[in-house]
Amino acid sequence: MRIAVLVSGNGSNLQALIDAQHDKQLSGQIVGVLSNKADAYALRRAEDANIATAVISHQNFPNRESFDVAMHQQLLAWQVDLVILAGFMRILTPNFVSQWQGKMLNIHPSLLPFYKGMNTHQRVLNTGDRLHGCTVHFVTAELDAGQSIAQSVIQVSLQDTAESLAQRVHQLEHFIYPQVAQWLCNGQLTWENGQAYFNQKLLEKPIQFAQF
C-alpha cells in the first residue's frame, strides 16, 4: 500500500510512521509527504528518510476548493492508496474528502466524540475529566466526526498541565497511529459501504488500547 502523509508542522507522528516502516512494523510504503508550509520541520524528517516531498501553499490559491484540487493531483501523481493526516492544519473540503473516503486517517488528541476541535488538553483540565487520550478515525467532511477506529487512554493527574498532557498524549499517538495504519495495510481493517470492519466483523466501537 502506497502512503502519503499530510503535514503542517513538526511531524512527530510522521516520524513514528517512518520508524515503524524502518522497523518492518508498517508494511506499507510512505511514498510522499505533502505540506502546506515550506518551513515545516516534517519535510526535513521526510528528506532524511529519502521520501519524496511536495509543498503546496494554501496561500497561493483563491479558495479551499482549488487548493484541495492541487493536493488531490499530487496524491494521484504519487499513486497513493492511503492518506494519513499528521498535524495537517487545514480543514478539507467535502469534495476532497469524498474522493478519499475510507482511505484517509486522522488522529485527534481526545477521546472522541468528546472535545472535537482545538485546545483539547486545556479543555479537559477545565472540565475536570479524569480520563484523556487520543483517537484514530476515518476522515469525513464533518470535522473530527468520522468513525473512530482505535483509542488510547491516560489518567489525568492533579499535577497535569496542558503541556504535560500534550506530551503524554503524543506518546500514545506515536504508538497507536502506526498500528492502525498497519491494520489497513495488511487488510485487517477495511472500509465497506460507509462502515469500518475489523477482522471481517463490523467495528461497532473503537478498539481500546490499554491505559498508560
mmCIF file with all atom_site columns, N, CA and C in Angstrom, residues 120-126 130 132 154-169:
data_model
loop_
_atom_site.group_PDB
_atom_site.id
_atom_site.type_symbol
_atom_site.label_atom_id
_atom_site.label_alt_id
_atom_site.label_comp_id
_atom_site.label_asym_id
_atom_site.label_entity_id
_atom_site.label_seq_id
_atom_site.pdbx_PDB_ins_code
_atom_site.Cartn_x
_atom_site.Cartn_y
_atom_site.Cartn_z
_atom_site.occupancy
_atom_site.B_iso_or_equiv
_atom_site.pdbx_formal_charge
_atom_site.auth_seq_id
_atom_site.auth_comp_id
_atom_site.auth_asym_id
_atom_site.auth_atom_id
_atom_site.pdbx_PDB_model_num
ATOM 1  N N  . THR A 1 120 ? -7.622  20.782 23.098 1.00 0.00 ? 120 THR A N  1
ATOM 2  C CA . THR A 1 120 ? -8.287  19.697 23.823 1.00 0.00 ? 120 THR A CA 1
ATOM 3  C C  . THR A 1 120 ? -7.724  19.510 25.224 1.00 0.00 ? 120 THR A C  1
ATOM 4  N N  . HIS A 1 121 ? -6.421  19.673 25.389 1.00 0.00 ? 121 HIS A N  1
ATOM 5  C CA . HIS A 1 121 ? -5.807  19.377 26.695 1.00 0.00 ? 121 HIS A CA 1
ATOM 6  C C  . HIS A 1 121 ? -6.279  20.374 27.752 1.00 0.00 ? 121 HIS A C  1
ATOM 7  N N  . GLN A 1 122 ? -6.301  21.642 27.402 1.00 0.00 ? 122 GLN A N  1
ATOM 8  C CA . GLN A 1 122 ? -6.760  22.647 28.366 1.00 0.00 ? 122 GLN A CA 1
ATOM 9  C C  . GLN A 1 122 ? -8.240  22.468 28.661 1.00 0.00 ? 122 GLN A C  1
ATOM 10 N N  . ARG A 1 123 ? -9.010  22.103 27.664 1.00 0.00 ? 123 ARG A N  1
ATOM 11 C CA . ARG A 1 123 ? -10.447 21.916 27.875 1.00 0.00 ? 123 ARG A CA 1
ATOM 12 C C  . ARG A 1 123 ? -10.715 20.745 28.818 1.00 0.00 ? 123 ARG A C  1
ATOM 13 N N  . VAL A 1 124 ? -9.917  19.683 28.700 1.00 0.00 ? 124 VAL A N  1
ATOM 14 C CA . VAL A 1 124 ? -10.055 18.550 29.616 1.00 0.00 ? 124 VAL A CA 1
ATOM 15 C C  . VAL A 1 124 ? -9.758  18.994 31.049 1.00 0.00 ? 124 VAL A C  1
ATOM 16 N N  . LEU A 1 125 ? -8.701  19.779 31.220 1.00 0.00 ? 125 LEU A N  1
ATOM 17 C CA . LEU A 1 125 ? -8.368  20.280 32.555 1.00 0.00 ? 125 LEU A CA 1
ATOM 18 C C  . LEU A 1 125 ? -9.472  21.189 33.095 1.00 0.00 ? 125 LEU A C  1
ATOM 19 N N  . ASN A 1 126 ? -10.031 22.004 32.221 1.00 0.00 ? 126 ASN A N  1
ATOM 20 C CA . ASN A 1 126 ? -11.072 22.952 32.655 1.00 0.00 ? 126 ASN A CA 1
ATOM 21 C C  . ASN A 1 126 ? -12.320 22.237 33.161 1.00 0.00 ? 126 ASN A C  1
ATOM 22 N N  . ARG A 1 130 ? -11.176 12.983 34.307 1.00 0.00 ? 130 ARG A N  1
ATOM 23 C CA . ARG A 1 130 ? -10.075 12.179 34.838 1.00 0.00 ? 130 ARG A CA 1
ATOM 24 C C  . ARG A 1 130 ? -9.437  11.292 33.773 1.00 0.00 ? 130 ARG A C  1
ATOM 25 N N  . HIS A 1 132 ? -8.292  10.964 29.585 1.00 0.00 ? 132 HIS A N  1
ATOM 26 C CA . HIS A 1 132 ? -7.968  11.712 28.370 1.00 0.00 ? 132 HIS A CA 1
ATOM 27 C C  . HIS A 1 132 ? -7.244  10.746 27.437 1.00 0.00 ? 132 HIS A C  1
ATOM 28 N N  . ILE A 1 154 ? -5.195  7.785  28.911 1.00 0.00 ? 154 ILE A N  1
ATOM 29 C CA . ILE A 1 154 ? -4.374  8.062  30.087 1.00 0.00 ? 154 ILE A CA 1
ATOM 30 C C  . ILE A 1 154 ? -5.266  8.613  31.187 1.00 0.00 ? 154 ILE A C  1
ATOM 31 N N  . GLN A 1 155 ? -4.789  8.494  32.409 1.00 0.00 ? 155 GLN A N  1
ATOM 32 C CA . GLN A 1 155 ? -5.463  9.116  33.540 1.00 0.00 ? 155 GLN A CA 1
ATOM 33 C C  . GLN A 1 155 ? -4.872  10.504 33.757 1.00 0.00 ? 155 GLN A C  1
ATOM 34 N N  . VAL A 1 156 ? -5.744  11.471 33.943 1.00 0.00 ? 156 VAL A N  1
ATOM 35 C CA . VAL A 1 156 ? -5.315  12.844 34.201 1.00 0.00 ? 156 VAL A CA 1
ATOM 36 C C  . VAL A 1 156 ? -5.001  12.981 35.686 1.00 0.00 ? 156 VAL A C  1
ATOM 37 N N  . SER A 1 157 ? -3.804  13.470 35.975 1.00 0.00 ? 157 SER A N  1
ATOM 38 C CA . SER A 1 157 ? -3.423  13.649 37.377 1.00 0.00 ? 157 SER A CA 1
ATOM 39 C C  . SER A 1 157 ? -3.641  15.100 37.795 1.00 0.00 ? 157 SER A C  1
ATOM 40 N N  . LEU A 1 158 ? -3.650  15.321 39.101 1.00 0.00 ? 158 LEU A N  1
ATOM 41 C CA . LEU A 1 158 ? -3.837  16.675 39.616 1.00 0.00 ? 158 LEU A CA 1
ATOM 42 C C  . LEU A 1 158 ? -2.664  17.574 39.263 1.00 0.00 ? 158 LEU A C  1
ATOM 43 N N  . GLN A 1 159 ? -1.514  16.975 38.951 1.00 0.00 ? 159 GLN A N  1
ATOM 44 C CA . GLN A 1 159 ? -0.332  17.760 38.622 1.00 0.00 ? 159 GLN A CA 1
ATOM 45 C C  . GLN A 1 159 ? -0.248  18.109 37.131 1.00 0.00 ? 159 GLN A C  1
ATOM 46 N N  . ASP A 1 160 ? -1.130  17.546 36.333 1.00 0.00 ? 160 ASP A N  1
ATOM 47 C CA . ASP A 1 160 ? -1.035  17.743 34.888 1.00 0.00 ? 160 ASP A CA 1
ATOM 48 C C  . ASP A 1 160 ? -1.330  19.187 34.493 1.00 0.00 ? 160 ASP A C  1
ATOM 49 N N  . THR A 1 161 ? -0.606  19.634 33.486 1.00 0.00 ? 161 THR A N  1
ATOM 50 C CA . THR A 1 161 ? -0.878  20.899 32.816 1.00 0.00 ? 161 THR A CA 1
ATOM 51 C C  . THR A 1 161 ? -1.234  20.584 31.375 1.00 0.00 ? 161 THR A C  1
ATOM 52 N N  . ALA A 1 162 ? -1.646  21.594 30.629 1.00 0.00 ? 162 ALA A N  1
ATOM 53 C CA . ALA A 1 162 ? -1.927  21.374 29.216 1.00 0.00 ? 162 ALA A CA 1
ATOM 54 C C  . ALA A 1 162 ? -0.693  20.868 28.490 1.00 0.00 ? 162 ALA A C  1
ATOM 55 N N  . GLU A 1 163 ? 0.474   21.381 28.893 1.00 0.00 ? 163 GLU A N  1
ATOM 56 C CA . GLU A 1 163 ? 1.722   20.969 28.246 1.00 0.00 ? 163 GLU A CA 1
ATOM 57 C C  . GLU A 1 163 ? 2.073   19.519 28.588 1.00 0.00 ? 163 GLU A C  1
ATOM 58 N N  . SER A 1 164 ? 1.908   19.134 29.837 1.00 0.00 ? 164 SER A N  1
ATOM 59 C CA . SER A 1 164 ? 2.243   17.755 30.211 1.00 0.00 ? 164 SER A CA 1
ATOM 60 C C  . SER A 1 164 ? 1.265   16.767 29.588 1.00 0.00 ? 164 SER A C  1
ATOM 61 N N  . LEU A 1 165 ? 0.001   17.159 29.512 1.00 0.00 ? 165 LEU A N  1
ATOM 62 C CA . LEU A 1 165 ? -0.976  16.285 28.853 1.00 0.00 ? 165 LEU A CA 1
ATOM 63 C C  . LEU A 1 165 ? -0.653  16.130 27.372 1.00 0.00 ? 165 LEU A C  1
ATOM 64 N N  . ALA A 1 166 ? -0.270  17.224 26.736 1.00 0.00 ? 166 ALA A N  1
ATOM 65 C CA . ALA A 1 166 ? 0.078   17.160 25.316 1.00 0.00 ? 166 ALA A CA 1
ATOM 66 C C  . ALA A 1 166 ? 1.230   16.186 25.097 1.00 0.00 ? 166 ALA A C  1
ATOM 67 N N  . GLN A 1 167 ? 2.233   16.251 25.968 1.00 0.00 ? 167 GLN A N  1
ATOM 68 C CA . GLN A 1 167 ? 3.386   15.363 25.834 1.00 0.00 ? 167 GLN A CA 1
ATOM 69 C C  . GLN A 1 167 ? 2.990   13.911 26.050 1.00 0.00 ? 167 GLN A C  1
ATOM 70 N N  . ARG A 1 168 ? 2.175   13.661 27.043 1.00 0.00 ? 168 ARG A N  1
ATOM 71 C CA . ARG A 1 168 ? 1.759   12.286 27.336 1.00 0.00 ? 168 ARG A CA 1
ATOM 72 C C  . ARG A 1 168 ? 0.881   11.725 26.225 1.00 0.00 ? 168 ARG A C  1
ATOM 73 N N  . VAL A 1 169 ? -0.022  12.544 25.710 1.00 0.00 ? 169 VAL A N  1
ATOM 74 C CA . VAL A 1 169 ? -0.903  12.079 24.634 1.00 0.00 ? 169 VAL A CA 1
ATOM 75 C C  . VAL A 1 169 ? -0.108  11.845 23.354 1.00 0.00 ? 169 VAL A C  1
#
